Amino acid sequence: MADNYLERKMEEYRQGAKRPMAKHHTSSSVGRKGMMAVDFPEINVFVTSADEALVRAFSEAGVHVAFCCGVPDMKKSATGLAERTGSRFYPMGEGEALEMYGNPDYIVRRLADGAIKIDSENGSRMVSQVEGDGAEMLAVILCSPVFALLRSAVIS
């Protein structure tokens, strides 16, 4: 009986009496009218210290973060920071950690005066001390693909 049923259905499909239902595709990039979503490549940032504010700011922005700390006394707190933020921790000095990590898109350093230095293939940028947590957020913005796109755009 099952064979007859399947044979009948196949014959109906061949004759065009019944068509298979069209599959509906939904996309996460399609939003409401007037909205646009853009996919950017993954960004890899290497922070040269266990600077919690910087690591947290980049992690919350959805960036892949790795950081190092060569001070043995800070290993436990740095491991906790990596667990809380979902970042990768290298318990060694900057040179060794960068050698193991590879080539990040950005290398971020907090200088002694509180300024933040961002190194990339396109050169270096500095973020001076900003009141509150603004410096960390500004560093995230400077490393975003949107900023790089706007910086390279020529407006005529």
JSON list of N, CA and C in Angstrom, two decimals, residues 20-95:
[
{"chain": "A", "resi": 20, "resn": "PRO", "atom": "N", "xyz": [6.23, 20.74, -5.34]},
{"chain": "A", "resi": 20, "resn": "PRO", "atom": "CA", "xyz": [6.74, 20.79, -3.97]},
{"chain": "A", "resi": 20, "resn": "PRO", "atom": "C", "xyz": [6.67, 22.22, -3.45]},
{"chain": "A", "resi": 21, "resn": "MET", "atom": "N", "xyz": [6.43, 22.35, -2.18]},
{"chain": "A", "resi": 21, "resn": "MET", "atom": "CA", "xyz": [6.34, 23.68, -1.58]},
{"chain": "A", "resi": 21, "resn": "MET", "atom": "C", "xyz": [7.70, 24.37, -1.65]},
{"chain": "A", "resi": 22, "resn": "ALA", "atom": "N", "xyz": [7.67, 25.63, -1.99]},
{"chain": "A", "resi": 22, "resn": "ALA", "atom": "CA", "xyz": [8.90, 26.41, -2.05]},
{"chain": "A", "resi": 22, "resn": "ALA", "atom": "C", "xyz": [9.42, 26.63, -0.63]},
{"chain": "A", "resi": 23, "resn": "LYS", "atom": "N", "xyz": [10.72, 26.55, -0.49]},
{"chain": "A", "resi": 23, "resn": "LYS", "atom": "CA", "xyz": [11.32, 26.80, 0.81]},
{"chain": "A", "resi": 23, "resn": "LYS", "atom": "C", "xyz": [11.49, 28.30, 1.00]},
{"chain": "A", "resi": 24, "resn": "HIS", "atom": "N", "xyz": [11.14, 28.76, 2.16]},
{"chain": "A", "resi": 24, "resn": "HIS", "atom": "CA", "xyz": [11.28, 30.17, 2.47]},
{"chain": "A", "resi": 24, "resn": "HIS", "atom": "C", "xyz": [12.60, 30.37, 3.21]},
{"chain": "A", "resi": 25, "resn": "HIS", "atom": "N", "xyz": [13.40, 31.27, 2.70]},
{"chain": "A", "resi": 25, "resn": "HIS", "atom": "CA", "xyz": [14.69, 31.56, 3.33]},
{"chain": "A", "resi": 25, "resn": "HIS", "atom": "C", "xyz": [14.58, 32.86, 4.09]},
{"chain": "A", "resi": 26, "resn": "THR", "atom": "N", "xyz": [15.05, 32.85, 5.27]},
{"chain": "A", "resi": 26, "resn": "THR", "atom": "CA", "xyz": [15.13, 34.08, 6.04]},
{"chain": "A", "resi": 26, "resn": "THR", "atom": "C", "xyz": [16.58, 34.39, 6.29]},
{"chain": "A", "resi": 27, "resn": "SER", "atom": "N", "xyz": [16.88, 35.63, 6.33]},
{"chain": "A", "resi": 27, "resn": "SER", "atom": "CA", "xyz": [18.25, 36.06, 6.54]},
{"chain": "A", "resi": 27, "resn": "SER", "atom": "C", "xyz": [18.30, 37.01, 7.72]},
{"chain": "A", "resi": 28, "resn": "SER", "atom": "N", "xyz": [19.34, 36.88, 8.51]},
{"chain": "A", "resi": 28, "resn": "SER", "atom": "CA", "xyz": [19.48, 37.77, 9.66]},
{"chain": "A", "resi": 28, "resn": "SER", "atom": "C", "xyz": [19.87, 39.18, 9.24]},
{"chain": "A", "resi": 29, "resn": "SER", "atom": "N", "xyz": [20.38, 39.34, 8.01]},
{"chain": "A", "resi": 29, "resn": "SER", "atom": "CA", "xyz": [20.78, 40.67, 7.56]},
{"chain": "A", "resi": 29, "resn": "SER", "atom": "C", "xyz": [19.60, 41.48, 7.04]},
{"chain": "A", "resi": 30, "resn": "VAL", "atom": "N", "xyz": [18.46, 40.82, 6.85]},
{"chain": "A", "resi": 30, "resn": "VAL", "atom": "CA", "xyz": [17.28, 41.54, 6.39]},
{"chain": "A", "resi": 30, "resn": "VAL", "atom": "C", "xyz": [16.54, 42.03, 7.63]},
{"chain": "A", "resi": 31, "resn": "GLY", "atom": "N", "xyz": [16.43, 43.30, 7.75]},
{"chain": "A", "resi": 31, "resn": "GLY", "atom": "CA", "xyz": [15.76, 43.87, 8.90]},
{"chain": "A", "resi": 31, "resn": "GLY", "atom": "C", "xyz": [14.48, 44.56, 8.48]},
{"chain": "A", "resi": 32, "resn": "ARG", "atom": "N", "xyz": [14.08, 45.50, 9.24]},
{"chain": "A", "resi": 32, "resn": "ARG", "atom": "CA", "xyz": [12.89, 46.26, 8.90]},
{"chain": "A", "resi": 32, "resn": "ARG", "atom": "C", "xyz": [13.20, 47.21, 7.77]},
{"chain": "A", "resi": 33, "resn": "LYS", "atom": "N", "xyz": [12.14, 47.74, 7.19]},
{"chain": "A", "resi": 33, "resn": "LYS", "atom": "CA", "xyz": [12.29, 48.67, 6.08]},
{"chain": "A", "resi": 33, "resn": "LYS", "atom": "C", "xyz": [13.13, 49.87, 6.54]},
{"chain": "A", "resi": 34, "resn": "GLY", "atom": "N", "xyz": [14.09, 50.21, 5.73]},
{"chain": "A", "resi": 34, "resn": "GLY", "atom": "CA", "xyz": [14.97, 51.32, 6.07]},
{"chain": "A", "resi": 34, "resn": "GLY", "atom": "C", "xyz": [16.19, 50.93, 6.89]},
{"chain": "A", "resi": 35, "resn": "MET", "atom": "N", "xyz": [16.32, 49.65, 7.22]},
{"chain": "A", "resi": 35, "resn": "MET", "atom": "CA", "xyz": [17.46, 49.18, 8.02]},
{"chain": "A", "resi": 35, "resn": "MET", "atom": "C", "xyz": [18.42, 48.44, 7.10]},
{"chain": "A", "resi": 36, "resn": "MET", "atom": "N", "xyz": [19.69, 48.49, 7.43]},
{"chain": "A", "resi": 36, "resn": "MET", "atom": "CA", "xyz": [20.70, 47.79, 6.66]},
{"chain": "A", "resi": 36, "resn": "MET", "atom": "C", "xyz": [21.68, 47.14, 7.62]},
{"chain": "A", "resi": 37, "resn": "ALA", "atom": "N", "xyz": [22.05, 45.91, 7.32]},
{"chain": "A", "resi": 37, "resn": "ALA", "atom": "CA", "xyz": [23.04, 45.22, 8.14]},
{"chain": "A", "resi": 37, "resn": "ALA", "atom": "C", "xyz": [24.25, 44.92, 7.28]},
{"chain": "A", "resi": 38, "resn": "VAL", "atom": "N", "xyz": [25.42, 45.12, 7.83]},
{"chain": "A", "resi": 38, "resn": "VAL", "atom": "CA", "xyz": [26.66, 44.89, 7.10]},
{"chain": "A", "resi": 38, "resn": "VAL", "atom": "C", "xyz": [27.52, 43.91, 7.89]},
{"chain": "A", "resi": 39, "resn": "ASP", "atom": "N", "xyz": [28.02, 42.88, 7.22]},
{"chain": "A", "resi": 39, "resn": "ASP", "atom": "CA", "xyz": [28.92, 41.93, 7.86]},
{"chain": "A", "resi": 39, "resn": "ASP", "atom": "C", "xyz": [30.35, 42.41, 7.69]},
{"chain": "A", "resi": 40, "resn": "PHE", "atom": "N", "xyz": [31.07, 42.50, 8.80]},
{"chain": "A", "resi": 40, "resn": "PHE", "atom": "CA", "xyz": [32.47, 42.90, 8.75]},
{"chain": "A", "resi": 40, "resn": "PHE", "atom": "C", "xyz": [33.34, 41.69, 9.09]},
{"chain": "A", "resi": 41, "resn": "PRO", "atom": "N", "xyz": [34.57, 41.72, 8.63]},
{"chain": "A", "resi": 41, "resn": "PRO", "atom": "CA", "xyz": [35.46, 40.60, 8.97]},
{"chain": "A", "resi": 41, "resn": "PRO", "atom": "C", "xyz": [35.77, 40.60, 10.46]},
{"chain": "A", "resi": 42, "resn": "GLU", "atom": "N", "xyz": [36.20, 39.44, 10.95]},
{"chain": "A", "resi": 42, "resn": "GLU", "atom": "CA", "xyz": [36.58, 39.36, 12.36]},
{"chain": "A", "resi": 42, "resn": "GLU", "atom": "C", "xyz": [37.79, 40.24, 12.63]},
{"chain": "A", "resi": 43, "resn": "ILE", "atom": "N", "xyz": [37.81, 40.83, 13.79]},
{"chain": "A", "resi": 43, "resn": "ILE", "atom": "CA", "xyz": [38.92, 41.69, 14.19]},
{"chain": "A", "resi": 43, "resn": "ILE", "atom": "C", "xyz": [39.64, 41.02, 15.34]},
{"chain": "A", "resi": 44, "resn": "ASN", "atom": "N", "xyz": [40.96, 40.94, 15.25]},
{"chain": "A", "resi": 44, "resn": "ASN", "atom": "CA", "xyz": [41.79, 40.36, 16.30]},
{"chain": "A", "resi": 44, "resn": "ASN", "atom": "C", "xyz": [42.63, 41.46, 16.92]},
{"chain": "A", "resi": 45, "resn": "VAL", "atom": "N", "xyz": [42.48, 41.63, 18.23]},
{"chain": "A", "resi": 45, "resn": "VAL", "atom": "CA", "xyz": [43.20, 42.67, 18.96]},
{"chain": "A", "resi": 45, "resn": "VAL", "atom": "C", "xyz": [44.07, 42.00, 20.01]},
{"chain": "A", "resi": 46, "resn": "PHE", "atom": "N", "xyz": [45.31, 42.47, 20.10]},
{"chain": "A", "resi": 46, "resn": "PHE", "atom": "CA", "xyz": [46.23, 41.98, 21.12]},
{"chain": "A", "resi": 46, "resn": "PHE", "atom": "C", "xyz": [46.54, 43.13, 22.06]},
{"chain": "A", "resi": 47, "resn": "VAL", "atom": "N", "xyz": [46.16, 42.98, 23.34]},
{"chain": "A", "resi": 47, "resn": "VAL", "atom": "CA", "xyz": [46.43, 43.98, 24.37]},
{"chain": "A", "resi": 47, "resn": "VAL", "atom": "C", "xyz": [47.69, 43.54, 25.10]},
{"chain": "A", "resi": 48, "resn": "THR", "atom": "N", "xyz": [48.64, 44.45, 25.24]},
{"chain": "A", "resi": 48, "resn": "THR", "atom": "CA", "xyz": [49.96, 44.08, 25.75]},
{"chain": "A", "resi": 48, "resn": "THR", "atom": "C", "xyz": [50.07, 44.01, 27.26]},
{"chain": "A", "resi": 49, "resn": "SER", "atom": "N", "xyz": [48.94, 44.10, 27.95]},
{"chain": "A", "resi": 49, "resn": "SER", "atom": "CA", "xyz": [48.96, 43.97, 29.42]},
{"chain": "A", "resi": 49, "resn": "SER", "atom": "C", "xyz": [47.59, 43.46, 29.86]},
{"chain": "A", "resi": 50, "resn": "ALA", "atom": "N", "xyz": [47.49, 43.13, 31.14]},
{"chain": "A", "resi": 50, "resn": "ALA", "atom": "CA", "xyz": [46.22, 42.67, 31.69]},
{"chain": "A", "resi": 50, "resn": "ALA", "atom": "C", "xyz": [45.39, 43.88, 32.11]},
{"chain": "A", "resi": 51, "resn": "ASP", "atom": "N", "xyz": [45.20, 44.82, 31.21]},
{"chain": "A", "resi": 51, "resn": "ASP", "atom": "CA", "xyz": [44.44, 46.04, 31.45]},
{"chain": "A", "resi": 51, "resn": "ASP", "atom": "C", "xyz": [42.95, 45.71, 31.35]},
{"chain": "A", "resi": 52, "resn": "GLU", "atom": "N", "xyz": [42.30, 45.59, 32.50]},
{"chain": "A", "resi": 52, "resn": "GLU", "atom": "CA", "xyz": [40.91, 45.12, 32.52]},
{"chain": "A", "resi": 52, "resn": "GLU", "atom": "C", "xyz": [39.98, 46.01, 31.72]},
{"chain": "A", "resi": 53, "resn": "ALA", "atom": "N", "xyz": [40.15, 47.32, 31.80]},
{"chain": "A", "resi": 53, "resn": "ALA", "atom": "CA", "xyz": [39.25, 48.22, 31.08]},
{"chain": "A", "resi": 53, "resn": "ALA", "atom": "C", "xyz": [39.35, 48.02, 29.57]},
{"chain": "A", "resi": 54, "resn": "LEU", "atom": "N", "xyz": [40.57, 47.90, 29.06]},
{"chain": "A", "resi": 54, "resn": "LEU", "atom": "CA", "xyz": [40.75, 47.69, 27.62]},
{"chain": "A", "resi": 54, "resn": "LEU", "atom": "C", "xyz": [40.25, 46.32, 27.17]},
{"chain": "A", "resi": 55, "resn": "VAL", "atom": "N", "xyz": [40.62, 45.28, 27.90]},
{"chain": "A", "resi": 55, "resn": "VAL", "atom": "CA", "xyz": [40.20, 43.93, 27.53]},
{"chain": "A", "resi": 55, "resn": "VAL", "atom": "C", "xyz": [38.68, 43.83, 27.55]},
{"chain": "A", "resi": 56, "resn": "ARG", "atom": "N", "xyz": [38.06, 44.39, 28.57]},
{"chain": "A", "resi": 56, "resn": "ARG", "atom": "CA", "xyz": [36.59, 44.35, 28.67]},
{"chain": "A", "resi": 56, "resn": "ARG", "atom": "C", "xyz": [35.93, 45.15, 27.55]},
{"chain": "A", "resi": 57, "resn": "ALA", "atom": "N", "xyz": [36.45, 46.33, 27.25]},
{"chain": "A", "resi": 57, "resn": "ALA", "atom": "CA", "xyz": [35.85, 47.17, 26.20]},
{"chain": "A", "resi": 57, "resn": "ALA", "atom": "C", "xyz": [35.89, 46.47, 24.85]},
{"chain": "A", "resi": 58, "resn": "PHE", "atom": "N", "xyz": [37.02, 45.88, 24.50]},
{"chain": "A", "resi": 58, "resn": "PHE", "atom": "CA", "xyz": [37.12, 45.18, 23.21]},
{"chain": "A", "resi": 58, "resn": "PHE", "atom": "C", "xyz": [36.28, 43.91, 23.19]},
{"chain": "A", "resi": 59, "resn": "SER", "atom": "N", "xyz": [36.24, 43.18, 24.29]},
{"chain": "A", "resi": 59, "resn": "SER", "atom": "CA", "xyz": [35.44, 41.95, 24.36]},
{"chain": "A", "resi": 59, "resn": "SER", "atom": "C", "xyz": [33.96, 42.26, 24.20]},
{"chain": "A", "resi": 60, "resn": "GLU", "atom": "N", "xyz": [33.50, 43.31, 24.87]},
{"chain": "A", "resi": 60, "resn": "GLU", "atom": "CA", "xyz": [32.08, 43.68, 24.78]},
{"chain": "A", "resi": 60, "resn": "GLU", "atom": "C", "xyz": [31.72, 44.20, 23.40]},
{"chain": "A", "resi": 61, "resn": "ALA", "atom": "N", "xyz": [32.70, 44.65, 22.64]},
{"chain": "A", "resi": 61, "resn": "ALA", "atom": "CA", "xyz": [32.44, 45.12, 21.28]},
{"chain": "A", "resi": 61, "resn": "ALA", "atom": "C", "xyz": [32.43, 43.97, 20.27]},
{"chain": "A", "resi": 62, "resn": "GLY", "atom": "N", "xyz": [32.66, 42.73, 20.74]},
{"chain": "A", "resi": 62, "resn": "GLY", "atom": "CA", "xyz": [32.61, 41.58, 19.85]},
{"chain": "A", "resi": 62, "resn": "GLY", "atom": "C", "xyz": [33.91, 41.30, 19.13]},
{"chain": "A", "resi": 63, "resn": "VAL", "atom": "N", "xyz": [34.99, 41.82, 19.64]},
{"chain": "A", "resi": 63, "resn": "VAL", "atom": "CA", "xyz": [36.31, 41.64, 19.03]},
{"chain": "A", "resi": 63, "resn": "VAL", "atom": "C", "xyz": [36.99, 40.43, 19.67]},
{"chain": "A", "resi": 64, "resn": "HIS", "atom": "N", "xyz": [37.76, 39.69, 18.90]},
{"chain": "A", "resi": 64, "resn": "HIS", "atom": "CA", "xyz": [38.57, 38.60, 19.46]},
{"chain": "A", "resi": 64, "resn": "HIS", "atom": "C", "xyz": [39.76, 39.23, 20.16]},
{"chain": "A", "resi": 65, "resn": "VAL", "atom": "N", "xyz": [39.86, 39.02, 21.46]},
{"chain": "A", "resi": 65, "resn": "VAL", "atom": "CA", "xyz": [40.89, 39.67, 22.26]},
{"chain": "A", "resi": 65, "resn": "VAL", "atom": "C", "xyz": [41.85, 38.64, 22.84]},
{"chain": "A", "resi": 66, "resn": "ALA", "atom": "N", "xyz": [43.13, 38.97, 22.77]},
{"chain": "A", "resi": 66, "resn": "ALA", "atom": "CA", "xyz": [44.17, 38.21, 23.46]},
{"chain": "A", "resi": 66, "resn": "ALA", "atom": "C", "xyz": [45.01, 39.22, 24.23]},
{"chain": "A", "resi": 67, "resn": "PHE", "atom": "N", "xyz": [45.52, 38.82, 25.37]},
{"chain": "A", "resi": 67, "resn": "PHE", "atom": "CA", "xyz": [46.39, 39.71, 26.12]},
{"chain": "A", "resi": 67, "resn": "PHE", "atom": "C", "xyz": [47.45, 38.90, 26.84]},
{"chain": "A", "resi": 68, "resn": "CYS", "atom": "N", "xyz": [48.51, 39.59, 27.23]},
{"chain": "A", "resi": 68, "resn": "CYS", "atom": "CA", "xyz": [49.60, 38.91, 27.92]},
{"chain": "A", "resi": 68, "resn": "CYS", "atom": "C", "xyz": [49.91, 39.64, 29.22]},
{"chain": "A", "resi": 69, "resn": "CYS", "atom": "N", "xyz": [50.55, 38.91, 30.09]},
{"chain": "A", "resi": 69, "resn": "CYS", "atom": "CA", "xyz": [51.01, 39.49, 31.35]},
{"chain": "A", "resi": 69, "resn": "CYS", "atom": "C", "xyz": [52.17, 38.64, 31.83]},
{"chain": "A", "resi": 70, "resn": "GLY", "atom": "N", "xyz": [53.35, 39.22, 31.85]},
{"chain": "A", "resi": 70, "resn": "GLY", "atom": "CA", "xyz": [54.54, 38.49, 32.24]},
{"chain": "A", "resi": 70, "resn": "GLY", "atom": "C", "xyz": [54.84, 38.53, 33.72]},
{"chain": "A", "resi": 71, "resn": "VAL", "atom": "N", "xyz": [53.99, 39.17, 34.51]},
{"chain": "A", "resi": 71, "resn": "VAL", "atom": "CA", "xyz": [54.20, 39.29, 35.96]},
{"chain": "A", "resi": 71, "resn": "VAL", "atom": "C", "xyz": [53.59, 38.06, 36.65]},
{"chain": "A", "resi": 72, "resn": "PRO", "atom": "N", "xyz": [54.43, 37.22, 37.27]},
{"chain": "A", "resi": 72, "resn": "PRO", "atom": "CA", "xyz": [53.90, 35.99, 37.88]},
{"chain": "A", "resi": 72, "resn": "PRO", "atom": "C", "xyz": [52.84, 36.23, 38.95]},
{"chain": "A", "resi": 73, "resn": "ASP", "atom": "N", "xyz": [52.95, 37.33, 39.70]},
{"chain": "A", "resi": 73, "resn": "ASP", "atom": "CA", "xyz": [51.99, 37.61, 40.77]},
{"chain": "A", "resi": 73, "resn": "ASP", "atom": "C", "xyz": [50.59, 37.92, 40.23]},
{"chain": "A", "resi": 74, "resn": "MET", "atom": "N", "xyz": [50.49, 38.33, 38.97]},
{"chain": "A", "resi": 74, "resn": "MET", "atom": "CA", "xyz": [49.20, 38.71, 38.40]},
{"chain": "A", "resi": 74, "resn": "MET", "atom": "C", "xyz": [48.56, 37.59, 37.59]},
{"chain": "A", "resi": 75, "resn": "LYS", "atom": "N", "xyz": [49.18, 36.43, 37.57]},
{"chain": "A", "resi": 75, "resn": "LYS", "atom": "CA", "xyz": [48.69, 35.33, 36.73]},
{"chain": "A", "resi": 75, "resn": "LYS", "atom": "C", "xyz": [47.27, 34.92, 37.09]},
{"chain": "A", "resi": 76, "resn": "LYS", "atom": "N", "xyz": [46.97, 34.83, 38.38]},
{"chain": "A", "resi": 76, "resn": "LYS", "atom": "CA", "xyz": [45.66, 34.39, 38.83]},
{"chain": "A", "resi": 76, "resn": "LYS", "atom": "C", "xyz": [44.57, 35.41, 38.45]},
{"chain": "A", "resi": 77, "resn": "SER", "atom": "N", "xyz": [44.85, 36.69, 38.69]},
{"chain": "A", "resi": 77, "resn": "SER", "atom": "CA", "xyz": [43.85, 37.71, 38.34]},
{"chain": "A", "resi": 77, "resn": "SER", "atom": "C", "xyz": [43.68, 37.83, 36.83]},
{"chain": "A", "resi": 78, "resn": "ALA", "atom": "N", "xyz": [44.77, 37.66, 36.07]},
{"chain": "A", "resi": 78, "resn": "ALA", "atom": "CA", "xyz": [44.69, 37.72, 34.61]},
{"chain": "A", "resi": 78, "resn": "ALA", "atom": "C", "xyz": [43.89, 36.53, 34.06]},
{"chain": "A", "resi": 79, "resn": "THR", "atom": "N", "xyz": [44.06, 35.36, 34.67]},
{"chain": "A", "resi": 79, "resn": "THR", "atom": "CA", "xyz": [43.28, 34.19, 34.25]},
{"chain": "A", "resi": 79, "resn": "THR", "atom": "C", "xyz": [41.80, 34.43, 34.51]},
{"chain": "A", "resi": 80, "resn": "GLY", "atom": "N", "xyz": [41.48, 35.03, 35.63]},
{"chain": "A", "resi": 80, "resn": "GLY", "atom": "CA", "xyz": [40.10, 35.38, 35.94]},
{"chain": "A", "resi": 80, "resn": "GLY", "atom": "C", "xyz": [39.52, 36.38, 34.95]},
{"chain": "A", "resi": 81, "resn": "LEU", "atom": "N", "xyz": [40.34, 37.35, 34.55]},
{"chain": "A", "resi": 81, "resn": "LEU", "atom": "CA", "xyz": [39.91, 38.33, 33.57]},
{"chain": "A", "resi": 81, "resn": "LEU", "atom": "C", "xyz": [39.60, 37.65, 32.23]},
{"chain": "A", "resi": 82, "resn": "ALA", "atom": "N", "xyz": [40.45, 36.73, 31.83]},
{"chain": "A", "resi": 82, "resn": "ALA", "atom": "CA", "xyz": [40.23, 36.00, 30.57]},
{"chain": "A", "resi": 82, "resn": "ALA", "atom": "C", "xyz": [38.94, 35.18, 30.64]},
{"chain": "A", "resi": 83, "resn": "GLU", "atom": "N", "xyz": [38.67, 34.56, 31.77]},
{"chain": "A", "resi": 83, "resn": "GLU", "atom": "CA", "xyz": [37.44, 33.78, 31.93]},
{"chain": "A", "resi": 83, "resn": "GLU", "atom": "C", "xyz": [36.20, 34.66, 31.89]},
{"chain": "A", "resi": 84, "resn": "ARG", "atom": "N", "xyz": [36.26, 35.83, 32.55]},
{"chain": "A", "resi": 84, "resn": "ARG", "atom": "CA", "xyz": [35.10, 36.73, 32.59]},
{"chain": "A", "resi": 84, "resn": "ARG", "atom": "C", "xyz": [34.79, 37.35, 31.23]},
{"chain": "A", "resi": 85, "resn": "THR", "atom": "N", "xyz": [35.82, 37.63, 30.46]},
{"chain": "A", "resi": 85, "resn": "THR", "atom": "CA", "xyz": [35.62, 38.34, 29.20]},
{"chain": "A", "resi": 85, "resn": "THR", "atom": "C", "xyz": [35.63, 37.44, 27.97]},
{"chain": "A", "resi": 86, "resn": "GLY", "atom": "N", "xyz": [36.00, 36.19, 28.13]},
{"chain": "A", "resi": 86, "resn": "GLY", "atom": "CA", "xyz": [36.06, 35.28, 26.98]},
{"chain": "A", "resi": 86, "resn": "GLY", "atom": "C", "xyz": [37.26, 35.55, 26.08]},
{"chain": "A", "resi": 87, "resn": "SER", "atom": "N", "xyz": [38.29, 36.14, 26.64]},
{"chain": "A", "resi": 87, "resn": "SER", "atom": "CA", "xyz": [39.49, 36.44, 25.86]},
{"chain": "A", "resi": 87, "resn": "SER", "atom": "C", "xyz": [40.56, 35.38, 26.12]},
{"chain": "A", "resi": 88, "resn": "ARG", "atom": "N", "xyz": [41.65, 35.47, 25.39]},
{"chain": "A", "resi": 88, "resn": "ARG", "atom": "CA", "xyz": [42.74, 34.51, 25.53]},
{"chain": "A", "resi": 88, "resn": "ARG", "atom": "C", "xyz": [43.89, 35.18, 26.29]},
{"chain": "A", "resi": 89, "resn": "PHE", "atom": "N", "xyz": [44.43, 34.46, 27.26]},
{"chain": "A", "resi": 89, "resn": "PHE", "atom": "CA", "xyz": [45.50, 34.99, 28.11]},
{"chain": "A", "resi": 89, "resn": "PHE", "atom": "C", "xyz": [46.78, 34.22, 27.85]},
{"chain": "A", "resi": 90, "resn": "TYR", "atom": "N", "xyz": [47.86, 34.97, 27.62]},
{"chain": "A", "resi": 90, "resn": "TYR", "atom": "CA", "xyz": [49.20, 34.39, 27.46]},
{"chain": "A", "resi": 90, "resn": "TYR", "atom": "C", "xyz": [50.03, 34.80, 28.67]},
{"chain": "A", "resi": 91, "resn": "PRO", "atom": "N", "xyz": [50.41, 33.85, 29.55]},
{"chain": "A", "resi": 91, "resn": "PRO", "atom": "CA", "xyz": [51.16, 34.19, 30.76]},
{"chain": "A", "resi": 91, "resn": "PRO", "atom": "C", "xyz": [52.66, 34.34, 30.49]},
{"chain": "A", "resi": 92, "resn": "MET", "atom": "N", "xyz": [53.01, 35.27, 29.64]},
{"chain": "A", "resi": 92, "resn": "MET", "atom": "CA", "xyz": [54.41, 35.50, 29.27]},
{"chain": "A", "resi": 92, "resn": "MET", "atom": "C", "xyz": [54.58, 36.94, 28.83]},
{"chain": "A", "resi": 93, "resn": "GLY", "atom": "N", "xyz": [55.78, 37.30, 28.50]},
{"chain": "A", "resi": 93, "resn": "GLY", "atom": "CA", "xyz": [56.07, 38.65, 28.05]},
{"chain": "A", "resi": 93, "resn": "GLY", "atom": "C", "xyz": [55.48, 38.93, 26.68]},
{"chain": "A", "resi": 94, "resn": "GLU", "atom": "N", "xyz": [55.49, 40.20, 26.31]},
{"chain": "A", "resi": 94, "resn": "GLU", "atom": "CA", "xyz": [54.88, 40.65, 25.05]},
{"chain": "A", "resi": 94, "resn": "GLU", "atom": "C", "xyz": [55.50, 40.00, 23.81]},
{"chain": "A", "resi": 95, "resn": "GLY", "atom": "N", "xyz": [56.80, 39.95, 23.74]},
{"chain": "A", "resi": 95, "resn": "GLY", "atom": "CA", "xyz": [57.48, 39.39, 22.57]},
{"chain": "A", "resi": 95, "resn": "GLY", "atom": "C", "xyz": [57.13, 37.93, 22.34]}
]
